[in-house]
């Protein structure tokens, strides 16, 4: 297993946002994480990526216990993520944002430019090349020199996805990477996600549109009120009465 959580739990004061979740992700999978608003999806991603400390439970990633480890340490091990609200440098072009993503994810990025060493110059050339490759992989080549603040919403989210590739993630956690997009933007984002997956990155994606999740994912995990209520292949999830109840309050099932 690439990722495994055991009885993972998070309380916020009296509220249990994530409750005893056991889940696992195999290398190469593309896993959908679904559930109604407030179910605990973002909290689960924040726990796994180290942005929140669990109240109890354990997380192992790539053979290591990472429970309570800080986000930058997890990133170094190959855990990447995007956010429900997209951060980017508005005054930078698409390409410059992607170059910046490498410096932000690097431990010693600032010293090289100051001393302008040969080692730095070699590294910089490699970064420019890799930024270009990530940009092409997600299909943003056509907006290479546009300022990020002028990009349509969907393109900004795809830019965030491409920036998350700078750490060369083994596992990429995507929190609503397709939220609020037009049809064209959705197509762009879906093909970007498919291509990132195809070149070897394991993915877990939070997405509200069930038909997109069904067509994209090979395994789906459903949470409701912080608890895992179902998991399985898309077909099993589609026909699971508890999932139908969680989404339609029983009316649909009746
Ligand atoms: N920092 C926090 N402090 C207190 N309560 C929080 C905090 N973060 C989340 N919660 C609560 O935890 C529960 C789960 O929230 P979470 O954001 O994980 O849900 P979600 O499944 O991502 O929802 P959505 O689909 O709306 O994004 C909610 O009741 C939310 O109000
Ligand atoms: Mg959320």
PDB file of C-alpha atoms and ligand atoms in Angstrom:
ATOM      1  CA  UNK A   1       0.000   0.000   0.000  1.00  0.00           C
ATOM      2  CA  UNK A   2       1.203   3.479  -0.806  1.00  0.00           C
ATOM      3  CA  UNK A   3      -1.007   5.103   1.828  1.00  0.00           C
ATOM      4  CA  UNK A   4      -2.829   3.620   4.780  1.00  0.00           C
ATOM      5  CA  UNK A   5      -4.812   5.267   7.563  1.00  0.00           C
ATOM      6  CA  UNK A   6      -5.849   3.428  10.710  1.00  0.00           C
ATOM      7  CA  UNK A   7      -8.716   4.705  12.874  1.00  0.00           C
ATOM      8  CA  UNK A   8      -7.890   8.239  11.749  1.00  0.00           C
ATOM      9  CA  UNK A   9      -9.850  10.742  13.824  1.00  0.00           C
ATOM     10  CA  UNK A  10     -10.042  14.535  14.066  1.00  0.00           C
ATOM     11  CA  UNK A  11     -12.063  16.508  16.600  1.00  0.00           C
ATOM     12  CA  UNK A  12     -12.596  20.258  16.398  1.00  0.00           C
ATOM     13  CA  UNK A  13     -13.746  21.029  19.925  1.00  0.00           C
ATOM     14  CA  UNK A  14     -16.957  19.042  20.305  1.00  0.00           C
ATOM     15  CA  UNK A  15     -17.279  18.305  16.592  1.00  0.00           C
ATOM     16  CA  UNK A  16     -15.947  15.061  15.110  1.00  0.00           C
ATOM     17  CA  UNK A  17     -14.921  15.975  11.553  1.00  0.00           C
ATOM     18  CA  UNK A  18     -13.207  12.646  10.783  1.00  0.00           C
ATOM     19  CA  UNK A  19     -14.077   9.519  12.731  1.00  0.00           C
ATOM     20  CA  UNK A  20     -12.061   6.273  12.826  1.00  0.00           C
ATOM     21  CA  UNK A  21     -11.341   6.204   9.099  1.00  0.00           C
ATOM     22  CA  UNK A  22      -9.457   3.148   7.831  1.00  0.00           C
ATOM     23  CA  UNK A  23      -8.529   3.595   4.201  1.00  0.00           C
ATOM     24  CA  UNK A  24      -5.775   2.588   1.866  1.00  0.00           C
ATOM     25  CA  UNK A  25      -4.508   3.577  -1.560  1.00  0.00           C
ATOM     26  CA  UNK A  26      -2.476   1.295  -3.787  1.00  0.00           C
ATOM     27  CA  UNK A  27       0.243   2.592  -6.038  1.00  0.00           C
ATOM     28  CA  UNK A  28      -1.129   3.462  -9.484  1.00  0.00           C
ATOM     29  CA  UNK A  29      -4.732   3.931  -8.375  1.00  0.00           C
ATOM     30  CA  UNK A  30      -6.925   6.922  -8.993  1.00  0.00           C
ATOM     31  CA  UNK A  31      -9.217   7.073  -5.975  1.00  0.00           C
ATOM     32  CA  UNK A  32     -12.322   9.243  -5.656  1.00  0.00           C
ATOM     33  CA  UNK A  33     -13.213  10.657  -2.230  1.00  0.00           C
ATOM     34  CA  UNK A  34     -16.857  11.676  -2.141  1.00  0.00           C
ATOM     35  CA  UNK A  35     -19.461  12.691   0.409  1.00  0.00           C
ATOM     36  CA  UNK A  36     -21.950  15.503   1.101  1.00  0.00           C
ATOM     37  CA  UNK A  37     -20.873  19.048   2.066  1.00  0.00           C
ATOM     38  CA  UNK A  38     -19.194  19.066   5.460  1.00  0.00           C
ATOM     39  CA  UNK A  39     -18.623  15.289   5.389  1.00  0.00           C
ATOM     40  CA  UNK A  40     -14.945  15.708   6.284  1.00  0.00           C
ATOM     41  CA  UNK A  41     -13.247  15.337   2.874  1.00  0.00           C
ATOM     42  CA  UNK A  42     -10.999  18.404   3.140  1.00  0.00           C
ATOM     43  CA  UNK A  43     -10.203  17.581   6.764  1.00  0.00           C
ATOM     44  CA  UNK A  44      -9.135  14.080   5.704  1.00  0.00           C
ATOM     45  CA  UNK A  45      -6.840  15.534   3.032  1.00  0.00           C
ATOM     46  CA  UNK A  46      -5.419  18.021   5.551  1.00  0.00           C
ATOM     47  CA  UNK A  47      -4.697  15.161   7.966  1.00  0.00           C
ATOM     48  CA  UNK A  48      -3.051  12.959   5.347  1.00  0.00           C
ATOM     49  CA  UNK A  49      -0.895  15.811   4.011  1.00  0.00           C
ATOM     50  CA  UNK A  50       0.126  16.983   7.496  1.00  0.00           C
ATOM     51  CA  UNK A  51      -1.688  20.341   7.464  1.00  0.00           C
ATOM     52  CA  UNK A  52      -3.697  19.142  10.459  1.00  0.00           C
ATOM     53  CA  UNK A  53      -2.605  16.872  13.318  1.00  0.00           C
ATOM     54  CA  UNK A  54      -4.922  13.945  13.977  1.00  0.00           C
ATOM     55  CA  UNK A  55      -6.621  13.673  17.350  1.00  0.00           C
ATOM     56  CA  UNK A  56      -5.905   9.937  17.163  1.00  0.00           C
ATOM     57  CA  UNK A  57      -5.133   7.234  14.649  1.00  0.00           C
ATOM     58  CA  UNK A  58      -2.201   6.487  12.366  1.00  0.00           C
ATOM     59  CA  UNK A  59      -1.076   7.296   8.837  1.00  0.00           C
ATOM     60  CA  UNK A  60       1.575   5.390   6.919  1.00  0.00           C
ATOM     61  CA  UNK A  61       2.915   6.545   3.566  1.00  0.00           C
ATOM     62  CA  UNK A  62       5.305   4.627   1.364  1.00  0.00           C
ATOM     63  CA  UNK A  63       6.274   2.355   4.249  1.00  0.00           C
ATOM     64  CA  UNK A  64       6.825   5.127   6.829  1.00  0.00           C
ATOM     65  CA  UNK A  65       4.728   6.204   9.776  1.00  0.00           C
ATOM     66  CA  UNK A  66       4.019   9.858   8.978  1.00  0.00           C
ATOM     67  CA  UNK A  67       1.469  10.538  11.719  1.00  0.00           C
ATOM     68  CA  UNK A  68       1.883  14.136  12.878  1.00  0.00           C
ATOM     69  CA  UNK A  69       4.712  14.891  10.406  1.00  0.00           C
ATOM     70  CA  UNK A  70       4.861  18.436   9.026  1.00  0.00           C
ATOM     71  CA  UNK A  71       3.704  19.137   5.445  1.00  0.00           C
ATOM     72  CA  UNK A  72       7.195  20.003   4.126  1.00  0.00           C
ATOM     73  CA  UNK A  73       8.598  16.700   5.377  1.00  0.00           C
ATOM     74  CA  UNK A  74       5.759  14.846   3.725  1.00  0.00           C
ATOM     75  CA  UNK A  75       6.301  16.769   0.501  1.00  0.00           C
ATOM     76  CA  UNK A  76       9.936  15.693   0.548  1.00  0.00           C
ATOM     77  CA  UNK A  77       8.728  12.078   0.727  1.00  0.00           C
ATOM     78  CA  UNK A  78       6.521  12.590  -2.315  1.00  0.00           C
ATOM     79  CA  UNK A  79       3.132  13.669  -0.982  1.00  0.00           C
ATOM     80  CA  UNK A  80       1.637  16.413  -3.148  1.00  0.00           C
ATOM     81  CA  UNK A  81      -1.649  18.257  -2.886  1.00  0.00           C
ATOM     82  CA  UNK A  82      -3.807  21.048  -4.231  1.00  0.00           C
ATOM     83  CA  UNK A  83      -6.254  23.225  -2.318  1.00  0.00           C
ATOM     84  CA  UNK A  84     -10.002  23.828  -2.620  1.00  0.00           C
ATOM     85  CA  UNK A  85      -9.124  27.527  -3.086  1.00  0.00           C
ATOM     86  CA  UNK A  86      -6.361  28.005  -5.612  1.00  0.00           C
ATOM     87  CA  UNK A  87      -3.175  29.865  -4.594  1.00  0.00           C
ATOM     88  CA  UNK A  88      -0.967  31.353  -7.319  1.00  0.00           C
ATOM     89  CA  UNK A  89       1.149  34.419  -8.097  1.00  0.00           C
ATOM     90  CA  UNK A  90      -1.220  36.678 -10.025  1.00  0.00           C
ATOM     91  CA  UNK A  91       1.495  38.964 -11.390  1.00  0.00           C
ATOM     92  CA  UNK A  92       3.548  36.020 -12.703  1.00  0.00           C
ATOM     93  CA  UNK A  93       2.949  34.327 -16.042  1.00  0.00           C
ATOM     94  CA  UNK A  94       1.838  30.713 -16.231  1.00  0.00           C
ATOM     95  CA  UNK A  95       5.390  29.613 -16.954  1.00  0.00           C
ATOM     96  CA  UNK A  96       6.924  31.761 -14.213  1.00  0.00           C
ATOM     97  CA  UNK A  97       4.455  30.322 -11.687  1.00  0.00           C
ATOM     98  CA  UNK A  98       5.648  26.848 -12.615  1.00  0.00           C
ATOM     99  CA  UNK A  99       9.298  27.862 -12.305  1.00  0.00           C
ATOM    100  CA  UNK A 100       8.475  29.368  -8.894  1.00  0.00           C
ATOM    101  CA  UNK A 101       6.818  26.115  -7.829  1.00  0.00           C
ATOM    102  CA  UNK A 102      10.231  24.417  -7.918  1.00  0.00           C
ATOM    103  CA  UNK A 103      11.868  27.066  -5.737  1.00  0.00           C
ATOM    104  CA  UNK A 104       9.010  26.964  -3.246  1.00  0.00           C
ATOM    105  CA  UNK A 105       9.297  23.199  -2.931  1.00  0.00           C
ATOM    106  CA  UNK A 106      13.083  23.176  -2.686  1.00  0.00           C
ATOM    107  CA  UNK A 107      14.885  23.142   0.663  1.00  0.00           C
ATOM    108  CA  UNK A 108      17.897  25.218  -0.347  1.00  0.00           C
ATOM    109  CA  UNK A 109      16.578  27.193  -3.280  1.00  0.00           C
ATOM    110  CA  UNK A 110      17.647  30.632  -2.112  1.00  0.00           C
ATOM    111  CA  UNK A 111      21.417  30.207  -1.799  1.00  0.00           C
ATOM    112  CA  UNK A 112      22.223  29.333  -5.384  1.00  0.00           C
ATOM    113  CA  UNK A 113      21.065  32.607  -6.950  1.00  0.00           C
ATOM    114  CA  UNK A 114      23.043  34.625  -4.404  1.00  0.00           C
ATOM    115  CA  UNK A 115      26.344  32.849  -5.101  1.00  0.00           C
ATOM    116  CA  UNK A 116      25.517  32.037  -8.722  1.00  0.00           C
ATOM    117  CA  UNK A 117      27.493  28.827  -8.553  1.00  0.00           C
ATOM    118  CA  UNK A 118      27.898  26.417 -11.477  1.00  0.00           C
ATOM    119  CA  UNK A 119      25.865  23.895  -9.495  1.00  0.00           C
ATOM    120  CA  UNK A 120      23.071  26.408  -9.278  1.00  0.00           C
ATOM    121  CA  UNK A 121      23.216  27.218 -12.987  1.00  0.00           C
ATOM    122  CA  UNK A 122      22.961  23.523 -13.851  1.00  0.00           C
ATOM    123  CA  UNK A 123      20.057  23.161 -11.482  1.00  0.00           C
ATOM    124  CA  UNK A 124      18.329  26.207 -12.909  1.00  0.00           C
ATOM    125  CA  UNK A 125      18.535  24.825 -16.437  1.00  0.00           C
ATOM    126  CA  UNK A 126      17.001  21.579 -15.204  1.00  0.00           C
ATOM    127  CA  UNK A 127      14.209  23.523 -13.479  1.00  0.00           C
ATOM    128  CA  UNK A 128      13.345  25.515 -16.595  1.00  0.00           C
ATOM    129  CA  UNK A 129      13.162  22.293 -18.592  1.00  0.00           C
ATOM    130  CA  UNK A 130      11.024  20.539 -15.995  1.00  0.00           C
ATOM    131  CA  UNK A 131       8.680  23.546 -15.667  1.00  0.00           C
ATOM    132  CA  UNK A 132       8.206  23.501 -19.445  1.00  0.00           C
ATOM    133  CA  UNK A 133       7.426  19.763 -19.354  1.00  0.00           C
ATOM    134  CA  UNK A 134       4.895  20.130 -16.553  1.00  0.00           C
ATOM    135  CA  UNK A 135       3.235  22.996 -18.435  1.00  0.00           C
ATOM    136  CA  UNK A 136       2.898  20.902 -21.593  1.00  0.00           C
ATOM    137  CA  UNK A 137       1.734  17.830 -19.662  1.00  0.00           C
ATOM    138  CA  UNK A 138      -1.313  19.689 -18.298  1.00  0.00           C
ATOM    139  CA  UNK A 139      -2.035  21.486 -21.579  1.00  0.00           C
ATOM    140  CA  UNK A 140      -1.193  25.049 -20.507  1.00  0.00           C
ATOM    141  CA  UNK A 141       1.374  25.714 -23.270  1.00  0.00           C
ATOM    142  CA  UNK A 142      -1.089  27.962 -25.091  1.00  0.00           C
ATOM    143  CA  UNK A 143      -1.269  30.369 -22.124  1.00  0.00           C
ATOM    144  CA  UNK A 144       2.452  30.200 -21.298  1.00  0.00           C
ATOM    145  CA  UNK A 145       2.997  33.972 -21.083  1.00  0.00           C
ATOM    146  CA  UNK A 146      -0.408  35.082 -19.750  1.00  0.00           C
ATOM    147  CA  UNK A 147      -0.409  36.527 -16.243  1.00  0.00           C
ATOM    148  CA  UNK A 148      -2.004  34.057 -13.851  1.00  0.00           C
ATOM    149  CA  UNK A 149      -4.486  36.674 -12.592  1.00  0.00           C
ATOM    150  CA  UNK A 150      -5.863  37.031 -16.161  1.00  0.00           C
ATOM    151  CA  UNK A 151      -6.385  33.316 -16.729  1.00  0.00           C
ATOM    152  CA  UNK A 152      -9.927  31.919 -16.640  1.00  0.00           C
ATOM    153  CA  UNK A 153     -10.784  30.227 -13.330  1.00  0.00           C
ATOM    154  CA  UNK A 154     -10.383  26.712 -14.730  1.00  0.00           C
ATOM    155  CA  UNK A 155      -6.940  27.464 -16.102  1.00  0.00           C
ATOM    156  CA  UNK A 156      -5.863  28.818 -12.724  1.00  0.00           C
ATOM    157  CA  UNK A 157      -6.888  25.535 -11.123  1.00  0.00           C
ATOM    158  CA  UNK A 158      -4.985  23.532 -13.727  1.00  0.00           C
ATOM    159  CA  UNK A 159      -1.986  25.787 -13.036  1.00  0.00           C
ATOM    160  CA  UNK A 160      -2.262  24.864  -9.353  1.00  0.00           C
ATOM    161  CA  UNK A 161      -2.307  21.186 -10.339  1.00  0.00           C
ATOM    162  CA  UNK A 162       0.830  21.658 -12.460  1.00  0.00           C
ATOM    163  CA  UNK A 163       2.568  23.517  -9.613  1.00  0.00           C
ATOM    164  CA  UNK A 164       1.900  20.554  -7.330  1.00  0.00           C
ATOM    165  CA  UNK A 165       3.992  18.406  -9.689  1.00  0.00           C
ATOM    166  CA  UNK A 166       7.205  20.242  -8.737  1.00  0.00           C
ATOM    167  CA  UNK A 167       7.929  17.822  -5.895  1.00  0.00           C
ATOM    168  CA  UNK A 168       7.490  14.898  -8.311  1.00  0.00           C
ATOM    169  CA  UNK A 169       4.740  13.425  -6.133  1.00  0.00           C
ATOM    170  CA  UNK A 170       4.163   9.716  -5.664  1.00  0.00           C
ATOM    171  CA  UNK A 171       0.709  10.548  -4.354  1.00  0.00           C
ATOM    172  CA  UNK A 172      -1.248  13.638  -5.343  1.00  0.00           C
ATOM    173  CA  UNK A 173      -4.277  14.723  -3.283  1.00  0.00           C
ATOM    174  CA  UNK A 174      -6.635  16.901  -5.320  1.00  0.00           C
ATOM    175  CA  UNK A 175      -9.328  18.838  -3.437  1.00  0.00           C
ATOM    176  CA  UNK A 176     -12.081  19.741  -5.923  1.00  0.00           C
ATOM    177  CA  UNK A 177      -9.720  20.411  -8.849  1.00  0.00           C
ATOM    178  CA  UNK A 178     -12.712  20.759 -11.188  1.00  0.00           C
ATOM    179  CA  UNK A 179     -14.940  22.899  -8.945  1.00  0.00           C
ATOM    180  CA  UNK A 180     -16.892  25.705 -10.647  1.00  0.00           C
ATOM    181  CA  UNK A 181     -15.585  25.125 -14.174  1.00  0.00           C
ATOM    182  CA  UNK A 182     -17.149  25.582 -17.600  1.00  0.00           C
ATOM    183  CA  UNK A 183     -17.365  22.555 -19.891  1.00  0.00           C
ATOM    184  CA  UNK A 184     -14.177  23.515 -21.780  1.00  0.00           C
ATOM    185  CA  UNK A 185     -12.266  24.055 -18.560  1.00  0.00           C
ATOM    186  CA  UNK A 186     -13.563  20.753 -17.170  1.00  0.00           C
ATOM    187  CA  UNK A 187     -12.270  18.986 -20.278  1.00  0.00           C
ATOM    188  CA  UNK A 188      -8.874  20.664 -19.887  1.00  0.00           C
ATOM    189  CA  UNK A 189      -8.656  19.729 -16.196  1.00  0.00           C
ATOM    190  CA  UNK A 190      -9.810  16.135 -16.725  1.00  0.00           C
ATOM    191  CA  UNK A 191      -7.305  15.488 -19.458  1.00  0.00           C
ATOM    192  CA  UNK A 192      -4.575  17.066 -17.310  1.00  0.00           C
ATOM    193  CA  UNK A 193      -5.485  14.762 -14.409  1.00  0.00           C
ATOM    194  CA  UNK A 194      -5.595  11.727 -16.688  1.00  0.00           C
ATOM    195  CA  UNK A 195      -2.175  12.544 -18.123  1.00  0.00           C
ATOM    196  CA  UNK A 196      -0.597  13.128 -14.717  1.00  0.00           C
ATOM    197  CA  UNK A 197      -2.003   9.771 -13.632  1.00  0.00           C
ATOM    198  CA  UNK A 198      -0.838   8.057 -16.831  1.00  0.00           C
ATOM    199  CA  UNK A 199       2.757   9.191 -16.310  1.00  0.00           C
ATOM    200  CA  UNK A 200       2.835   7.368 -12.978  1.00  0.00           C
ATOM    201  CA  UNK A 201       1.345   9.506 -10.204  1.00  0.00           C
ATOM    202  CA  UNK A 202      -1.157   7.897  -7.830  1.00  0.00           C
ATOM    203  CA  UNK A 203      -4.108  10.224  -7.252  1.00  0.00           C
ATOM    204  CA  UNK A 204      -6.865  10.803  -4.724  1.00  0.00           C
ATOM    205  CA  UNK A 205      -9.470  13.300  -5.876  1.00  0.00           C
ATOM    206  CA  UNK A 206     -12.355  15.021  -4.085  1.00  0.00           C
ATOM    207  CA  UNK A 207     -15.102  15.895  -6.539  1.00  0.00           C
ATOM    208  CA  UNK A 208     -18.842  16.556  -6.167  1.00  0.00           C
ATOM    209  CA  UNK A 209     -19.875  15.563  -9.681  1.00  0.00           C
ATOM    210  CA  UNK A 210     -20.566  11.846  -9.281  1.00  0.00           C
ATOM    211  CA  UNK A 211     -20.556  10.997 -12.971  1.00  0.00           C
ATOM    212  CA  UNK A 212     -17.094  12.540 -13.347  1.00  0.00           C
ATOM    213  CA  UNK A 213     -15.852  10.519 -10.353  1.00  0.00           C
ATOM    214  CA  UNK A 214     -17.424   7.345 -11.766  1.00  0.00           C
ATOM    215  CA  UNK A 215     -15.713   7.753 -15.132  1.00  0.00           C
ATOM    216  CA  UNK A 216     -12.337   8.918 -13.783  1.00  0.00           C
ATOM    217  CA  UNK A 217     -11.707   6.709 -10.747  1.00  0.00           C
ATOM    218  CA  UNK A 218     -11.020   2.998 -10.332  1.00  0.00           C
ATOM    219  CA  UNK A 219     -11.870   3.039  -6.629  1.00  0.00           C
ATOM    220  CA  UNK A 220     -14.252   5.263  -4.663  1.00  0.00           C
ATOM    221  CA  UNK A 221     -14.391   6.021  -0.938  1.00  0.00           C
ATOM    222  CA  UNK A 222     -17.554   7.570   0.493  1.00  0.00           C
ATOM    223  CA  UNK A 223     -17.616   9.482   3.751  1.00  0.00           C
ATOM    224  CA  UNK A 224     -20.560  10.968   5.607  1.00  0.00           C
ATOM    225  CA  UNK A 225     -20.420  12.784   8.965  1.00  0.00           C
ATOM    226  CA  UNK A 226     -16.710  11.949   9.116  1.00  0.00           C
ATOM    227  CA  UNK A 227     -17.196   8.201   8.803  1.00  0.00           C
ATOM    228  CA  UNK A 228     -16.358   5.967   5.886  1.00  0.00           C
ATOM    229  CA  UNK A 229     -19.718   4.514   4.846  1.00  0.00           C
ATOM    230  CA  UNK A 230     -18.713   2.674   1.675  1.00  0.00           C
ATOM    231  CA  UNK A 231     -15.883   1.960  -0.725  1.00  0.00           C
ATOM    232  CA  UNK A 232     -15.410  -0.023  -3.876  1.00  0.00           C
ATOM    233  CA  UNK A 233     -15.425   0.051  -7.643  1.00  0.00           C
ATOM    234  CA  UNK A 234     -17.695   2.678  -9.299  1.00  0.00           C
ATOM    235  CA  UNK A 235     -20.392   0.063 -10.067  1.00  0.00           C
ATOM    236  CA  UNK A 236     -20.594  -1.052  -6.437  1.00  0.00           C
ATOM    237  CA  UNK A 237     -20.833   2.520  -5.213  1.00  0.00           C
ATOM    238  CA  UNK A 238     -23.528   3.452  -7.703  1.00  0.00           C
ATOM    239  CA  UNK A 239     -25.822   0.740  -6.320  1.00  0.00           C
ATOM    240  CA  UNK A 240     -24.942   1.028  -2.640  1.00  0.00           C
ATOM    241  CA  UNK A 241     -28.121   1.876  -0.663  1.00  0.00           C
ATOM    242  CA  UNK A 242     -26.195   3.699   2.091  1.00  0.00           C
ATOM    243  CA  UNK A 243     -24.541   5.956  -0.458  1.00  0.00           C
ATOM    244  CA  UNK A 244     -27.887   6.719  -2.059  1.00  0.00           C
ATOM    245  CA  UNK A 245     -29.312   7.518   1.384  1.00  0.00           C
ATOM    246  CA  UNK A 246     -26.404   9.825   2.244  1.00  0.00           C
ATOM    247  CA  UNK A 247     -26.851  11.776  -0.964  1.00  0.00           C
ATOM    248  CA  UNK A 248     -30.612  11.811  -1.327  1.00  0.00           C
ATOM    249  CA  UNK A 249     -31.781  11.496   2.262  1.00  0.00           C
ATOM    250  CA  UNK A 250     -33.617   8.271   1.560  1.00  0.00           C
ATOM    251  CA  UNK A 251     -36.136   9.764  -0.900  1.00  0.00           C
ATOM    252  CA  UNK A 252     -34.318   8.328  -3.884  1.00  0.00           C
ATOM    253  CA  UNK A 253     -34.048   4.889  -2.313  1.00  0.00           C
ATOM    254  CA  UNK A 254     -37.754   4.947  -1.467  1.00  0.00           C
TER     255      UNK A 254
HETATM  256  N1  LIG B   1     -10.580  24.363  11.293  1.00  0.00           N
HETATM  257  C1  LIG B   1     -11.810  23.954  11.636  1.00  0.00           C
HETATM  258  N2  LIG B   1     -12.331  24.274  12.844  1.00  0.00           N
HETATM  259  C2  LIG B   1     -13.562  23.849  13.223  1.00  0.00           C
HETATM  260  N3  LIG B   1     -14.364  23.088  12.448  1.00  0.00           N
HETATM  261  C3  LIG B   1     -13.906  22.738  11.227  1.00  0.00           C
HETATM  262  C4  LIG B   1     -12.610  23.148  10.762  1.00  0.00           C
HETATM  263  N4  LIG B   1     -12.437  22.637   9.511  1.00  0.00           N
HETATM  264  C5  LIG B   1     -13.561  21.962   9.220  1.00  0.00           C
HETATM  265  N5  LIG B   1     -14.443  22.003  10.247  1.00  0.00           N
HETATM  266  C6  LIG B   1     -15.751  21.327  10.301  1.00  0.00           C
HETATM  267  O1  LIG B   1     -15.507  19.939  10.055  1.00  0.00           O
HETATM  268  C7  LIG B   1     -16.530  19.380   9.226  1.00  0.00           C
HETATM  269  C8  LIG B   1     -15.910  18.810   7.991  1.00  0.00           C
HETATM  270  O2  LIG B   1     -15.457  19.883   7.160  1.00  0.00           O
HETATM  271  P1  LIG B   1     -14.697  19.648   5.796  1.00  0.00           P
HETATM  272  O3  LIG B   1     -14.272  20.983   5.308  1.00  0.00           O
HETATM  273  O4  LIG B   1     -13.642  18.621   5.995  1.00  0.00           O
HETATM  274  O5  LIG B   1     -15.855  19.050   4.869  1.00  0.00           O
HETATM  275  P2  LIG B   1     -15.852  18.759   3.297  1.00  0.00           P
HETATM  276  O6  LIG B   1     -16.319  17.355   3.145  1.00  0.00           O
HETATM  277  O7  LIG B   1     -14.543  19.122   2.699  1.00  0.00           O
HETATM  278  O8  LIG B   1     -16.998  19.760   2.790  1.00  0.00           O
HETATM  279  P3  LIG B   1     -17.154  20.531   1.374  1.00  0.00           P
HETATM  280  O9  LIG B   1     -17.717  19.496   0.427  1.00  0.00           O
HETATM  281  O10 LIG B   1     -18.169  21.586   1.678  1.00  0.00           O
HETATM  282  O11 LIG B   1     -15.819  21.062   0.975  1.00  0.00           O
HETATM  283  C9  LIG B   1     -17.534  20.503   8.976  1.00  0.00           C
HETATM  284  O12 LIG B   1     -18.546  20.402   9.944  1.00  0.00           O
HETATM  285  C10 LIG B   1     -16.709  21.760   9.194  1.00  0.00           C
HETATM  286  O13 LIG B   1     -17.512  22.822   9.603  1.00  0.00           O
HETATM  287 MG1  LIG B   2     -13.942  20.444   1.270  1.00  0.00          MG
END
